[in-house]
Amino acid sequence: MRTVQSRQADLINLDAGLAHYASTLYSLRPIAVENYAASNAAGARDLFYFANVIVPATSTVDPTNLRGKEICSAGAGTAEGWVAPFGTLIADLKTIPVTQCNSVVQNLIRYLGDSCIPNALNELFNPFGDNTQELCRICYNQGWPTWCTSRDRFARNQGALRCLREYTENIESTVKPVAAFVRAKEIDLAAADGFPTANYKLLCPTKQPNGQWTADLNASSTCHWGQIPSRMIMTPLTQPNVTLFTTFLTTMVNYFGPAGTHSAIFSLFQSTGYGETGSSVQTHNLMFSDLTRNIYVPPDEETATYYRWTNATFLEALKKLDQCPLPTMGWCVIDEFEMDKCQRMSSAFGARSIKPDLTCIQADSVLDCMRLIQDGYADMVTLEAGDLYAAGKYFGLVPIVADSTVHLNTGWGKTEKRERIT
């Protein structure tokens, strides 16, 4: 994403979950999307897929008893391995409690057992650098730079299925993940490589008509955790002429797509045969999904931004990950200058989806702020040390954090006696 933003590259293909981060943090936009049908004609296009959860056929796990269980995921931030399943578990089913706002990883660490969710330690999902390794513990490439990254052997959709299968079939292993969070039809690609589909089922977010939590693998369109927009080919928002790129993509498909004039020379959407020599692991989904049949280029105005193209249902699914027990927090200030800064801070928090929403309340004095907090109209205020006694004695307020000039990297500095009171 950073490479495309800095114009060292022009295009990147991302799933709808990671495309959200590419848009909000790196100012990228979609210009084309994968089409899982052969035709780009209206009504014939297939621009969605489903998020599925695969479990061993003998498993008794259901969405309500995942606490302490090990899981394998396509990866942090991905639509099928992150947004859809965890958003459902957090917001809809409420089985994963939110104990820390702004950190899905921290909430998952407290709920799940040791798991493999590649990129859980990436800066996108570890903004404060305090994520511990529980969500990476059962990933494959331990001791290597690729461990728990997109290059881990257990990363992405096929890697998550590999993770589930290899641990399940290893009778000597004490690690027994209960599920793989992947996209629908990935199981078909794995089956072609020898994945024993008869030994696995789908886990559904709700009970089926027969009273069971599971369904056969061919029920991916009814037993699913969310409908996901197809993968997006993205470029910088500031790209002056996207037509050059969309024309290139169209020409590429006309030449090397499934019905291309030169498909015998090179097959654009096939990824087998690119792995290491002698490796038993088949490669899939390189640059494009193996399931892709065409590239659809929507009208430019429909893809001007990620949010204009992505449907409301998936945008709502993204919001589910931002659940916070405290919806708003009121900060009391005492003059117009603090008010101006507080409002700018609130806007900055909103731009980065930091929760809770910050509201700014201006009072005439420090004592008025203390009274507003006591009466429940505000939540926090910054006080000098000399005001702490009155805040505690007369208003029942307590300090929760102190200003510090300590540098996070060096540890040098001093703590000043300015307290945030609540």
PDB file of C-alpha atoms in Angstrom, residues 205-350:
ATOM      1  CA  PRO A 205     -23.469 -17.962  12.579  1.00  0.00           C
ATOM      2  CA  THR A 206     -27.032 -19.089  13.370  1.00  0.00           C
ATOM      3  CA  LYS A 207     -28.662 -22.469  13.801  1.00  0.00           C
ATOM      4  CA  GLN A 208     -29.928 -24.123  10.650  1.00  0.00           C
ATOM      5  CA  PRO A 209     -33.557 -25.312  10.210  1.00  0.00           C
ATOM      6  CA  ASN A 210     -32.455 -28.762  11.384  1.00  0.00           C
ATOM      7  CA  GLY A 211     -31.266 -27.270  14.676  1.00  0.00           C
ATOM      8  CA  GLN A 212     -27.579 -27.736  13.862  1.00  0.00           C
ATOM      9  CA  TRP A 213     -24.845 -25.089  13.816  1.00  0.00           C
ATOM     10  CA  THR A 214     -23.120 -26.769  10.874  1.00  0.00           C
ATOM     11  CA  ALA A 215     -23.913 -27.411   7.221  1.00  0.00           C
ATOM     12  CA  ASP A 216     -22.363 -29.251   4.302  1.00  0.00           C
ATOM     13  CA  LEU A 217     -19.561 -27.521   2.421  1.00  0.00           C
ATOM     14  CA  ASN A 218     -21.798 -26.996  -0.609  1.00  0.00           C
ATOM     15  CA  ALA A 219     -24.070 -24.713   1.455  1.00  0.00           C
ATOM     16  CA  SER A 220     -21.632 -21.799   1.357  1.00  0.00           C
ATOM     17  CA  SER A 221     -24.261 -19.361   0.053  1.00  0.00           C
ATOM     18  CA  THR A 222     -26.690 -20.005   2.925  1.00  0.00           C
ATOM     19  CA  CYS A 223     -24.332 -20.834   5.804  1.00  0.00           C
ATOM     20  CA  HIS A 224     -22.059 -17.819   5.595  1.00  0.00           C
ATOM     21  CA  TRP A 225     -20.776 -14.962   7.755  1.00  0.00           C
ATOM     22  CA  GLY A 226     -21.204 -12.179   5.242  1.00  0.00           C
ATOM     23  CA  GLN A 227     -21.346 -11.280   1.567  1.00  0.00           C
ATOM     24  CA  ILE A 228     -18.103  -9.646   0.479  1.00  0.00           C
ATOM     25  CA  PRO A 229     -17.506  -7.336  -2.514  1.00  0.00           C
ATOM     26  CA  SER A 230     -15.022  -8.856  -4.942  1.00  0.00           C
ATOM     27  CA  ARG A 231     -11.342  -7.965  -4.761  1.00  0.00           C
ATOM     28  CA  MET A 232     -10.391  -4.492  -5.975  1.00  0.00           C
ATOM     29  CA  ILE A 233      -7.522  -3.269  -8.129  1.00  0.00           C
ATOM     30  CA  MET A 234      -6.461   0.039  -6.588  1.00  0.00           C
ATOM     31  CA  THR A 235      -4.330   3.047  -7.483  1.00  0.00           C
ATOM     32  CA  PRO A 236      -3.645   6.424  -5.776  1.00  0.00           C
ATOM     33  CA  LEU A 237      -6.512   8.912  -5.573  1.00  0.00           C
ATOM     34  CA  THR A 238      -4.187  11.453  -7.165  1.00  0.00           C
ATOM     35  CA  GLN A 239      -3.580   9.312 -10.252  1.00  0.00           C
ATOM     36  CA  PRO A 240      -4.326  11.783 -13.083  1.00  0.00           C
ATOM     37  CA  ASN A 241      -5.362   9.336 -15.813  1.00  0.00           C
ATOM     38  CA  VAL A 242      -6.791   6.024 -14.687  1.00  0.00           C
ATOM     39  CA  THR A 243      -7.983   5.271 -18.219  1.00  0.00           C
ATOM     40  CA  LEU A 244      -4.447   4.226 -19.128  1.00  0.00           C
ATOM     41  CA  PHE A 245      -4.575   1.562 -16.427  1.00  0.00           C
ATOM     42  CA  THR A 246      -8.125   0.364 -17.061  1.00  0.00           C
ATOM     43  CA  THR A 247      -7.344   0.035 -20.775  1.00  0.00           C
ATOM     44  CA  PHE A 248      -4.260  -1.977 -19.863  1.00  0.00           C
ATOM     45  CA  LEU A 249      -6.305  -4.276 -17.620  1.00  0.00           C
ATOM     46  CA  THR A 250      -8.931  -4.823 -20.303  1.00  0.00           C
ATOM     47  CA  THR A 251      -6.281  -5.589 -22.917  1.00  0.00           C
ATOM     48  CA  MET A 252      -4.588  -7.965 -20.509  1.00  0.00           C
ATOM     49  CA  VAL A 253      -7.802  -9.981 -20.096  1.00  0.00           C
ATOM     50  CA  ASN A 254      -8.512  -9.935 -23.836  1.00  0.00           C
ATOM     51  CA  TYR A 255      -5.101 -11.457 -24.457  1.00  0.00           C
ATOM     52  CA  PHE A 256      -4.569 -13.774 -21.497  1.00  0.00           C
ATOM     53  CA  GLY A 257      -7.944 -14.287 -19.804  1.00  0.00           C
ATOM     54  CA  PRO A 258      -9.836 -17.604 -20.003  1.00  0.00           C
ATOM     55  CA  ALA A 259     -11.176 -16.696 -23.464  1.00  0.00           C
ATOM     56  CA  GLY A 260      -8.137 -14.638 -24.439  1.00  0.00           C
ATOM     57  CA  THR A 261      -6.514 -14.814 -27.844  1.00  0.00           C
ATOM     58  CA  HIS A 262      -3.163 -15.756 -26.293  1.00  0.00           C
ATOM     59  CA  SER A 263      -4.323 -17.808 -23.301  1.00  0.00           C
ATOM     60  CA  ALA A 264      -2.357 -20.806 -24.557  1.00  0.00           C
ATOM     61  CA  ILE A 265       0.849 -18.838 -23.942  1.00  0.00           C
ATOM     62  CA  PHE A 266      -0.032 -17.480 -20.499  1.00  0.00           C
ATOM     63  CA  SER A 267      -3.053 -17.954 -18.241  1.00  0.00           C
ATOM     64  CA  LEU A 268      -3.736 -14.764 -16.303  1.00  0.00           C
ATOM     65  CA  PHE A 269      -5.911 -16.194 -13.547  1.00  0.00           C
ATOM     66  CA  GLN A 270      -4.096 -19.471 -12.883  1.00  0.00           C
ATOM     67  CA  SER A 271      -1.431 -19.610 -10.184  1.00  0.00           C
ATOM     68  CA  THR A 272      -0.240 -23.203 -10.058  1.00  0.00           C
ATOM     69  CA  GLY A 273       3.344 -24.010 -10.903  1.00  0.00           C
ATOM     70  CA  TYR A 274       4.970 -20.975  -9.300  1.00  0.00           C
ATOM     71  CA  GLY A 275       6.057 -22.529  -6.009  1.00  0.00           C
ATOM     72  CA  GLU A 276       9.458 -23.689  -4.911  1.00  0.00           C
ATOM     73  CA  THR A 277      10.863 -26.661  -6.798  1.00  0.00           C
ATOM     74  CA  GLY A 278      10.007 -29.886  -5.002  1.00  0.00           C
ATOM     75  CA  SER A 279       7.481 -28.230  -2.689  1.00  0.00           C
ATOM     76  CA  SER A 280       4.285 -30.141  -1.992  1.00  0.00           C
ATOM     77  CA  VAL A 281       2.406 -26.872  -1.468  1.00  0.00           C
ATOM     78  CA  GLN A 282       0.472 -25.688  -4.515  1.00  0.00           C
ATOM     79  CA  THR A 283       0.375 -21.958  -5.160  1.00  0.00           C
ATOM     80  CA  HIS A 284      -2.958 -20.188  -5.546  1.00  0.00           C
ATOM     81  CA  ASN A 285      -4.345 -16.659  -5.849  1.00  0.00           C
ATOM     82  CA  LEU A 286      -1.150 -15.003  -7.072  1.00  0.00           C
ATOM     83  CA  MET A 287      -1.872 -11.389  -8.103  1.00  0.00           C
ATOM     84  CA  PHE A 288      -5.469 -12.399  -8.919  1.00  0.00           C
ATOM     85  CA  SER A 289      -7.885 -14.889  -7.381  1.00  0.00           C
ATOM     86  CA  ASP A 290      -7.872 -18.255  -9.094  1.00  0.00           C
ATOM     87  CA  LEU A 291     -11.669 -17.942  -9.124  1.00  0.00           C
ATOM     88  CA  THR A 292     -11.552 -14.831 -11.336  1.00  0.00           C
ATOM     89  CA  ARG A 293     -12.981 -15.127 -14.846  1.00  0.00           C
ATOM     90  CA  ASN A 294     -12.882 -11.493 -15.946  1.00  0.00           C
ATOM     91  CA  ILE A 295     -11.986  -7.972 -14.817  1.00  0.00           C
ATOM     92  CA  TYR A 296     -14.861  -5.514 -14.563  1.00  0.00           C
ATOM     93  CA  VAL A 297     -14.149  -1.798 -14.959  1.00  0.00           C
ATOM     94  CA  PRO A 298     -17.051   0.206 -13.478  1.00  0.00           C
ATOM     95  CA  PRO A 299     -17.815   3.765 -14.615  1.00  0.00           C
ATOM     96  CA  ASP A 300     -15.198   6.087 -13.147  1.00  0.00           C
ATOM     97  CA  GLU A 301     -17.695   8.030 -11.044  1.00  0.00           C
ATOM     98  CA  GLU A 302     -18.711   4.807  -9.268  1.00  0.00           C
ATOM     99  CA  THR A 303     -15.153   4.087  -8.129  1.00  0.00           C
ATOM    100  CA  ALA A 304     -13.990   7.637  -7.382  1.00  0.00           C
ATOM    101  CA  THR A 305     -13.493   6.493  -3.780  1.00  0.00           C
ATOM    102  CA  TYR A 306     -13.558   3.189  -1.937  1.00  0.00           C
ATOM    103  CA  TYR A 307     -16.692   4.265  -0.063  1.00  0.00           C
ATOM    104  CA  ARG A 308     -18.556   5.165  -3.229  1.00  0.00           C
ATOM    105  CA  TRP A 309     -17.993   1.690  -4.698  1.00  0.00           C
ATOM    106  CA  THR A 310     -18.323  -0.502  -1.606  1.00  0.00           C
ATOM    107  CA  ASN A 311     -21.894  -1.396  -0.686  1.00  0.00           C
ATOM    108  CA  ALA A 312     -23.540  -0.231   2.523  1.00  0.00           C
ATOM    109  CA  THR A 313     -23.752  -3.737   3.981  1.00  0.00           C
ATOM    110  CA  PHE A 314     -20.002  -4.232   3.983  1.00  0.00           C
ATOM    111  CA  LEU A 315     -19.335  -0.695   5.216  1.00  0.00           C
ATOM    112  CA  GLU A 316     -21.616  -1.492   8.145  1.00  0.00           C
ATOM    113  CA  ALA A 317     -19.643  -4.699   8.758  1.00  0.00           C
ATOM    114  CA  LEU A 318     -16.474  -2.616   9.050  1.00  0.00           C
ATOM    115  CA  LYS A 319     -18.101  -0.458  11.720  1.00  0.00           C
ATOM    116  CA  LYS A 320     -18.904  -3.540  13.786  1.00  0.00           C
ATOM    117  CA  LEU A 321     -15.200  -3.997  14.492  1.00  0.00           C
ATOM    118  CA  ASP A 322     -15.115  -0.534  16.093  1.00  0.00           C
ATOM    119  CA  GLN A 323     -17.536  -1.438  18.876  1.00  0.00           C
ATOM    120  CA  CYS A 324     -16.730   0.465  22.066  1.00  0.00           C
ATOM    121  CA  PRO A 325     -18.570   0.173  25.417  1.00  0.00           C
ATOM    122  CA  LEU A 326     -18.271   3.950  25.836  1.00  0.00           C
ATOM    123  CA  PRO A 327     -19.857   5.569  22.752  1.00  0.00           C
ATOM    124  CA  THR A 328     -18.868   9.155  23.615  1.00  0.00           C
ATOM    125  CA  MET A 329     -16.507  10.892  26.027  1.00  0.00           C
ATOM    126  CA  GLY A 330     -16.887  14.520  27.072  1.00  0.00           C
ATOM    127  CA  TRP A 331     -13.724  16.555  27.712  1.00  0.00           C
ATOM    128  CA  CYS A 332     -14.182  19.767  29.662  1.00  0.00           C
ATOM    129  CA  VAL A 333     -12.100  22.831  28.693  1.00  0.00           C
ATOM    130  CA  ILE A 334     -12.021  26.321  30.159  1.00  0.00           C
ATOM    131  CA  ASP A 335     -11.289  28.757  27.318  1.00  0.00           C
ATOM    132  CA  GLU A 336     -11.789  29.177  23.588  1.00  0.00           C
ATOM    133  CA  PHE A 337      -8.204  28.170  22.777  1.00  0.00           C
ATOM    134  CA  GLU A 338      -8.542  24.804  24.517  1.00  0.00           C
ATOM    135  CA  MET A 339     -11.931  24.445  22.865  1.00  0.00           C
ATOM    136  CA  ASP A 340     -10.393  24.966  19.430  1.00  0.00           C
ATOM    137  CA  LYS A 341      -7.679  22.387  20.112  1.00  0.00           C
ATOM    138  CA  CYS A 342     -10.164  19.904  21.550  1.00  0.00           C
ATOM    139  CA  GLN A 343     -12.393  20.189  18.486  1.00  0.00           C
ATOM    140  CA  ARG A 344      -9.452  19.626  16.167  1.00  0.00           C
ATOM    141  CA  MET A 345      -8.434  16.624  18.257  1.00  0.00           C
ATOM    142  CA  SER A 346     -11.975  15.279  17.970  1.00  0.00           C
ATOM    143  CA  SER A 347     -11.852  15.625  14.180  1.00  0.00           C
ATOM    144  CA  ALA A 348      -8.481  13.856  14.046  1.00  0.00           C
ATOM    145  CA  PHE A 349      -9.827  11.008  16.189  1.00  0.00           C
ATOM    146  CA  GLY A 350     -12.840  10.681  13.917  1.00  0.00           C
TER     147      GLY A 350
END
